[in-house]
Short mmCIF file of C-alpha atoms in Angstrom, two decimals:
data_model
loop_
_atom_site.label_atom_id
_atom_site.label_comp_id
_atom_site.label_asym_id
_atom_site.label_seq_id
_atom_site.Cartn_x
_atom_site.Cartn_y
_atom_site.Cartn_z
CA MET U 158 -24.55 107.90 105.22
CA PRO U 159 -24.49 105.62 102.27
CA GLN U 160 -26.56 107.37 99.39
CA LYS U 161 -30.15 105.78 98.61
CA THR U 162 -30.44 103.66 95.53
CA ARG U 163 -33.58 103.54 93.16
CA ILE U 164 -34.19 99.75 93.12
CA ILE U 165 -37.65 98.28 90.79
CA GLY U 166 -38.69 95.09 92.27
CA ILE U 167 -40.99 92.40 89.67
CA ASP U 168 -43.54 89.96 90.55
CA PRO U 169 -43.72 88.27 86.95
CA GLY U 170 -47.18 86.89 85.83
CA SER U 171 -48.73 85.29 82.51
CA ARG U 172 -51.95 87.25 83.25
CA CYS U 173 -50.75 90.41 85.76
CA THR U 174 -46.92 91.73 86.59
CA GLY U 175 -47.12 93.58 89.55
CA TYR U 176 -44.30 95.95 90.19
CA GLY U 177 -42.48 98.02 92.79
CA VAL U 178 -39.99 100.97 92.85
CA ILE U 179 -38.61 101.89 96.07
CA ASP U 180 -35.17 104.16 97.43
CA SER U 181 -33.59 102.10 99.91
CA ASP U 182 -29.95 101.98 101.59
CA GLY U 183 -30.29 99.20 103.28
CA PHE U 184 -32.48 99.93 106.06
CA ARG U 185 -34.67 102.93 105.23
CA HIS U 186 -37.03 101.77 102.46
CA ASP U 187 -38.80 104.90 100.70
CA TYR U 188 -42.26 104.04 98.74
CA VAL U 189 -41.80 105.76 94.76
CA ALA U 190 -44.52 104.12 93.47
CA SER U 191 -45.97 100.87 92.43
CA GLY U 192 -48.35 99.14 90.66
CA PHE U 193 -49.36 96.21 88.14
CA VAL U 194 -49.92 95.56 84.66
CA LYS U 195 -52.46 92.86 82.97
CA ILE U 196 -51.61 91.36 80.24
CA LYS U 197 -53.75 91.17 77.22
CA GLY U 198 -53.59 89.08 74.04
CA GLU U 199 -54.22 85.56 72.39
CA GLU U 200 -50.57 84.85 71.01
CA LEU U 201 -47.13 84.77 72.82
CA PRO U 202 -45.07 87.16 71.59
CA GLU U 203 -47.69 89.43 71.43
CA ARG U 204 -48.22 88.75 75.34
CA LEU U 205 -44.34 89.32 76.27
CA GLY U 206 -43.70 92.33 74.42
CA MET U 207 -46.86 93.95 76.49
CA ILE U 208 -44.20 92.59 79.42
CA PHE U 209 -40.90 93.62 77.73
CA THR U 210 -42.49 96.72 76.40
CA GLU U 211 -45.24 98.08 80.03
CA ILE U 212 -41.87 97.16 82.60
CA GLY U 213 -39.32 98.87 79.82
CA GLY U 214 -42.08 101.82 79.53
CA ILE U 215 -42.20 102.07 83.75
CA ILE U 216 -38.56 101.65 83.92
CA GLU U 217 -38.13 104.77 81.59
CA LYS U 218 -40.88 107.09 83.79
CA TRP U 219 -39.23 106.25 87.23
CA GLN U 220 -35.14 105.69 86.64
CA PRO U 221 -34.58 103.03 88.82
CA GLN U 222 -30.49 101.75 89.13
CA THR U 223 -31.12 97.97 89.76
CA MET U 224 -33.99 95.32 89.80
CA GLY U 225 -35.13 92.38 91.75
CA VAL U 226 -37.36 89.39 90.18
CA GLU U 227 -38.73 86.99 91.62
CA LYS U 228 -37.42 83.13 90.25
CA VAL U 229 -39.44 80.88 88.92
CA PHE U 230 -40.75 78.42 91.07
CA VAL U 231 -41.69 75.17 89.54
CA SER U 232 -45.70 74.35 90.24
CA LYS U 233 -47.26 70.76 89.10
CA ASN U 234 -49.04 72.24 86.85
CA ILE U 235 -45.59 72.46 83.91
CA ASP U 236 -47.74 74.68 81.14
CA SER U 237 -48.56 77.91 84.17
CA ALA U 238 -44.67 76.96 85.07
CA LEU U 239 -43.48 78.11 81.65
CA LYS U 240 -45.89 80.64 81.02
CA LEU U 241 -44.20 82.37 84.44
CA SER U 242 -40.63 81.32 83.40
CA GLN U 243 -41.44 83.40 80.01
CA ALA U 244 -43.10 85.82 81.74
CA ARG U 245 -40.11 86.40 83.76
CA ALA U 246 -37.52 86.69 80.90
CA ALA U 247 -39.27 89.12 78.90
CA ALA U 248 -38.97 91.33 82.33
CA ILE U 249 -35.69 90.66 82.97
CA CYS U 250 -34.79 91.55 79.81
CA SER U 251 -37.08 94.81 79.47
CA GLY U 252 -33.75 96.01 82.72
CA ILE U 253 -31.65 94.54 80.60
CA ASN U 254 -32.18 96.97 77.85
CA ALA U 255 -32.13 99.95 80.90
CA GLN U 256 -28.71 98.69 81.76
CA LEU U 257 -30.19 97.72 85.03
CA ASP U 258 -27.99 94.75 86.56
CA VAL U 259 -30.98 92.53 87.57
CA GLY U 260 -30.85 89.90 91.35
CA GLU U 261 -33.48 87.42 91.88
CA TYR U 262 -35.21 86.51 94.91
CA THR U 263 -36.87 82.11 95.54
CA PRO U 264 -40.40 83.39 96.81
CA ARG U 265 -38.90 82.33 100.09
CA ALA U 266 -36.63 84.99 100.26
CA ILE U 267 -38.69 87.44 99.37
CA LYS U 268 -40.80 86.65 102.26
CA LYS U 269 -38.19 85.98 104.94
CA ALA U 270 -37.46 89.34 104.11
CA VAL U 271 -39.62 91.90 105.01
CA VAL U 272 -42.15 89.67 106.83
CA GLY U 273 -39.63 87.56 108.77
CA SER U 274 -40.57 84.23 107.86
CA GLY U 275 -40.51 81.95 104.72
CA SER U 276 -44.15 81.15 104.64
CA ALA U 277 -46.12 83.69 105.21
CA GLU U 278 -49.19 84.76 103.36
CA LYS U 279 -49.92 86.95 100.44
CA GLN U 280 -52.12 89.73 102.97
CA GLN U 281 -49.47 89.50 105.65
CA ILE U 282 -47.15 90.76 103.38
CA GLN U 283 -49.88 93.59 101.59
CA GLN U 284 -49.67 94.01 105.68
CA MET U 285 -46.39 94.45 106.13
CA MET U 286 -45.79 96.91 102.74
CA LYS U 287 -48.62 98.94 104.59
CA ILE U 288 -46.66 100.02 107.92
CA LEU U 289 -42.98 100.02 106.19
CA LEU U 290 -43.20 102.04 103.21
CA LYS U 291 -46.39 103.67 105.31
CA LEU U 292 -48.41 103.32 101.95
CA ASP U 293 -51.92 105.68 102.55
CA PHE U 294 -53.24 102.42 100.18
CA ASP U 295 -53.87 99.17 100.88
CA PRO U 296 -52.13 97.60 97.72
CA GLN U 297 -53.01 95.31 95.02
CA ASN U 298 -51.38 91.41 95.91
CA ASP U 299 -48.79 91.55 92.70
CA GLU U 300 -47.57 95.68 93.34
CA ALA U 301 -47.15 94.44 97.05
CA ASP U 302 -45.26 91.90 95.98
CA GLY U 303 -43.11 94.11 93.61
CA LEU U 304 -42.34 96.48 96.81
CA ALA U 305 -41.37 93.23 98.93
CA ILE U 306 -38.61 92.48 95.97
CA ALA U 307 -37.27 95.31 96.04
CA ILE U 308 -36.65 95.63 99.29
CA CYS U 309 -35.56 92.15 99.58
CA HIS U 310 -33.42 93.23 97.28
CA ALA U 311 -31.67 96.43 98.79
CA ASN U 312 -31.25 94.21 101.53
CA HIS U 313 -29.45 91.62 99.66
CA MET U 314 -27.53 94.36 97.95
CA HIS U 315 -26.60 96.57 101.19
CA VAL U 316 -25.61 92.98 102.89
CA LYS U 317 -23.09 92.21 99.62
CA ALA U 318 -21.48 96.04 100.30
CA LEU U 319 -20.79 95.51 103.83
CA GLY U 320 -19.46 91.86 102.90
CA ILE U 321 -16.91 93.90 99.98
CA ALA U 322 -16.40 96.93 103.19
CA THR U 323 -15.68 93.57 105.36
CA LYS U 324 -12.96 92.22 102.55
CA VAL U 325 -10.97 95.55 102.05
CA ARG U 326 -10.70 95.91 105.86
CA GLY U 327 -8.93 92.46 106.57
CA GLY U 328 -7.08 93.24 103.62
CA ARG U 329 -8.16 90.30 101.24
CA TRP U 330 -8.83 92.28 98.41
CA ARG U 331 -7.21 95.48 97.74
CA MET V 32 -43.12 89.75 40.57
CA PRO V 33 -44.15 89.76 44.01
CA GLN V 34 -41.29 91.63 46.54
CA LYS V 35 -38.52 89.83 48.76
CA THR V 36 -39.07 89.59 52.88
CA ARG V 37 -35.51 89.47 54.68
CA ILE V 38 -37.08 87.26 57.38
CA ILE V 39 -34.50 85.97 60.85
CA GLY V 40 -36.01 82.95 62.05
CA ILE V 41 -34.15 82.00 65.79
CA ASP V 42 -33.21 78.37 66.81
CA PRO V 43 -33.12 79.25 70.61
CA GLY V 44 -32.13 77.33 72.65
CA SER V 45 -30.05 77.71 77.04
CA ARG V 46 -26.60 76.74 75.86
CA CYS V 47 -26.72 77.57 71.88
CA THR V 48 -29.40 79.93 70.03
CA GLY V 49 -28.91 79.46 66.51
CA TYR V 50 -29.79 81.59 63.40
CA GLY V 51 -31.02 82.28 59.62
CA VAL V 52 -31.29 85.37 57.77
CA ILE V 53 -33.56 85.09 54.01
CA ASP V 54 -34.56 87.14 51.20
CA SER V 55 -38.08 84.91 50.12
CA ASP V 56 -40.93 86.18 48.18
CA GLY V 57 -42.86 82.81 49.36
CA PHE V 58 -41.19 81.24 46.59
CA ARG V 59 -37.38 81.74 45.97
CA HIS V 60 -35.45 81.76 49.28
CA ASP V 61 -31.92 84.01 49.07
CA TYR V 62 -29.38 83.25 51.16
CA VAL V 63 -27.94 85.90 53.67
CA ALA V 64 -26.76 84.70 56.67
CA SER V 65 -26.08 82.34 59.19
CA GLY V 66 -25.21 81.96 62.67
CA PHE V 67 -24.82 80.90 66.93
CA VAL V 68 -24.05 82.30 69.69
CA LYS V 69 -23.06 80.22 72.17
CA ILE V 70 -24.82 81.06 75.73
CA LYS V 71 -22.10 81.95 78.71
CA GLY V 72 -23.08 82.83 81.99
CA GLU V 73 -23.52 81.11 85.42
CA GLU V 74 -26.89 83.48 86.53
CA LEU V 75 -30.00 83.89 84.45
CA PRO V 76 -29.81 87.21 84.06
CA GLU V 77 -26.48 87.18 82.44
CA ARG V 78 -27.66 84.79 80.13
CA LEU V 79 -30.82 85.89 79.20
CA GLY V 80 -28.86 88.88 78.62
CA MET V 81 -26.34 86.97 76.33
CA ILE V 82 -29.14 85.87 74.07
CA PHE V 83 -31.30 89.55 74.25
CA THR V 84 -27.74 91.70 72.99
CA GLU V 85 -26.33 88.78 70.51
CA ILE V 86 -30.10 88.29 68.92
CA GLY V 87 -30.77 92.29 68.77
CA GLY V 88 -27.10 92.79 66.91
CA ILE V 89 -27.61 90.71 64.79
CA ILE V 90 -30.57 92.58 63.74
CA GLU V 91 -29.20 95.44 63.94
CA LYS V 92 -26.84 93.97 61.39
CA TRP V 93 -28.52 92.31 58.74
CA GLN V 94 -31.61 94.06 59.44
CA PRO V 95 -35.42 91.37 59.10
CA GLN V 96 -38.27 92.92 58.41
CA THR V 97 -39.70 89.76 60.94
CA MET V 98 -38.40 87.01 62.44
CA GLY V 99 -40.08 82.98 63.19
CA VAL V 100 -39.27 81.22 66.41
CA GLU V 101 -39.43 77.37 67.24
CA LYS V 102 -42.17 76.93 69.88
CA VAL V 103 -41.37 74.58 72.95
CA PHE V 104 -42.54 71.43 73.18
CA VAL V 105 -42.67 70.00 76.75
CA SER V 106 -40.37 67.76 77.01
CA LYS V 107 -39.88 64.86 79.59
CA ASN V 108 -37.09 66.74 81.90
CA ILE V 109 -39.35 70.40 83.64
CA ASP V 110 -35.80 71.84 83.61
CA SER V 111 -34.47 71.81 80.14
CA ALA V 112 -38.15 73.02 79.17
CA LEU V 113 -37.96 75.97 81.54
CA LYS V 114 -34.43 76.98 80.11
CA LEU V 115 -35.58 76.50 76.69
CA SER V 116 -38.68 78.93 76.95
CA GLN V 117 -37.06 81.69 78.62
CA ALA V 118 -34.30 81.81 76.20
CA ARG V 119 -36.96 81.96 73.79
CA ALA V 120 -38.50 85.01 75.42
CA ALA V 121 -35.84 86.65 75.53
CA ALA V 122 -35.02 86.31 71.68
CA ILE V 123 -38.93 86.90 71.03
CA CYS V 124 -38.35 90.66 73.30
CA SER V 125 -34.92 91.40 70.94
CA GLY V 126 -37.70 90.77 68.16
CA ILE V 127 -40.28 92.80 69.49
CA ASN V 128 -37.59 95.32 70.85
CA ALA V 129 -37.10 95.58 67.14
CA GLN V 130 -40.45 96.23 66.33
CA LEU V 131 -40.52 93.13 64.41
CA ASP V 132 -43.73 90.47 63.93
CA VAL V 133 -43.45 87.68 65.61
CA GLY V 134 -44.59 84.30 64.32
CA GLU V 135 -44.05 80.71 65.91
CA TYR V 136 -43.67 77.54 64.82
CA THR V 137 -43.55 73.91 66.64
CA PRO V 138 -40.90 71.68 65.68
CA ARG V 139 -43.06 69.10 63.09
CA ALA V 140 -44.24 72.18 61.14
CA ILE V 141 -40.61 73.55 60.80
CA LYS V 142 -40.14 70.67 59.37
CA LYS V 143 -42.46 69.95 57.61
CA ALA V 144 -42.11 73.17 55.80
CA VAL V 145 -38.55 72.43 54.91
CA VAL V 146 -38.19 68.79 54.17
CA GLY V 147 -41.79 67.73 53.71
CA SER V 148 -42.38 65.13 56.71
CA GLY V 149 -42.86 65.77 60.62
CA SER V 150 -40.37 64.00 61.52
CA ALA V 151 -37.55 64.62 59.63
CA GLU V 152 -34.14 64.34 61.13
CA LYS V 153 -31.52 66.96 61.88
CA GLN V 154 -29.50 66.08 58.93
CA GLN V 155 -31.89 66.43 56.81
CA ILE V 156 -32.79 69.33 57.06
CA GLN V 157 -28.59 70.28 57.42
CA GLN V 158 -29.12 68.86 54.04
CA MET V 159 -32.05 70.33 52.48
CA MET V 160 -30.80 73.80 53.55
CA LYS V 161 -27.98 73.51 51.49
CA ILE V 162 -29.47 72.66 48.51
CA LEU V 163 -32.88 74.64 48.83
CA LEU V 164 -30.60 77.44 49.67
CA LYS V 165 -27.78 76.65 47.48
CA LEU V 166 -24.91 76.82 50.20
CA ASP V 167 -21.19 76.25 49.72
CA PHE V 168 -20.09 75.32 53.56
CA ASP V 169 -22.60 72.69 55.79
CA PRO V 170 -23.98 74.49 58.78
CA GLN V 171 -23.60 73.43 62.26
CA ASN V 172 -27.93 72.69 63.40
CA ASP V 173 -28.56 74.93 65.15
CA GLU V 174 -27.81 77.22 61.80
CA ALA V 175 -30.06 75.39 60.13
CA ASP V 176 -32.67 74.82 62.46
CA GLY V 177 -32.86 78.93 62.12
CA LEU V 178 -32.99 79.13 58.27
CA ALA V 179 -35.69 76.17 58.86
CA ILE V 180 -37.45 78.46 60.36
CA ALA V 181 -36.97 81.14 58.84
CA ILE V 182 -38.48 79.16 55.48
CA CYS V 183 -41.40 78.09 57.29
CA HIS V 184 -41.31 81.43 58.11
CA ALA V 185 -41.43 82.80 54.64
CA ASN V 186 -44.02 79.64 53.22
CA HIS V 187 -46.61 80.80 56.11
CA MET V 188 -46.34 84.48 55.84
CA HIS V 189 -47.21 83.89 51.98
CA VAL V 190 -50.26 82.04 52.21
CA LYS V 191 -51.55 84.93 54.37
CA ALA V 192 -51.08 86.97 51.91
CA LEU V 193 -52.09 84.50 49.08
CA GLY V 194 -55.42 84.40 51.03
CA ILE V 195 -56.34 87.47 52.02
CA ALA V 196 -55.68 88.83 48.58
CA THR V 197 -57.77 85.83 47.96
CA LYS V 198 -60.76 87.37 50.48
CA VAL V 199 -59.81 90.85 48.94
CA ARG V 200 -61.31 89.44 45.61
CA GLY V 201 -64.53 87.30 46.65
CA GLY V 202 -65.64 90.60 47.63
CA ARG V 203 -65.40 89.87 51.14
CA TRP V 204 -63.16 92.64 52.27
CA ARG V 205 -63.58 95.52 51.55
#
């Protein structure tokens, strides 16, 4: 039975950043922790600093081995796309500071991984997290997204590991 | 005579990030170090990680007390604006990780601080850095911008400090 990996998933936002921590072997996912950080402060460095520091603290507390982050999509509003991309960069830096690998996933890939459809609604993700991770509470929006990103990263890592194993068996890799 | 502060100025870029370190009391600026980091890597986390780690190493080496960063301007190309804003967030996180205050300045404010005109050309900034900091070499573009940002931050901090002193004298502050 493959060993489980502890994964943190981050749903970055310039107002609220969600996170979810799971243990997973790619098939079974165990809930560890989740929550969200409300971003305060007037100036951008202060706000990015809050994301960097808070996510850093969460990493230190839960000791994940790897990180998944949602990829920025370009929205119609360039100002909010910029804010989002900066929030995301700060979250990635928290992971790098703790020497984690960081994987990126599009919103579509995340939805497909947990609901089976790339166009799933927010509520479907929340509901699916409750079922998949046997939660006895209703996760908040960004918190549910954090958990979904962690599961997407778990699946991706597992597929990648299987791919390498096949290659090793096929003799194409040393 | 006021004590000099060690300042790092960062000109973030997704391909090349320039930096300049000076000692300054707001009037006299002494050159300490400058250079640029060529950003390599395919994936965004890798590239942001490189900025975060390299600038972190430069901060550790030169021990600045405060940081100035160029503010992102929204360019016509949204993709390059996003890349730039993420590079900038990574540089800000390096500063925050080293517990530095971080100030932001628009390109216009930086040009005005060192050349006297908000619409100065790149070459004018390079030339002005050579004169102001008595450099015996021609600084590279991003390197010169890093130094210019450090000087802009020095001026700003000095003006801010004078403002507070006036308020204290006026009896409006305790």
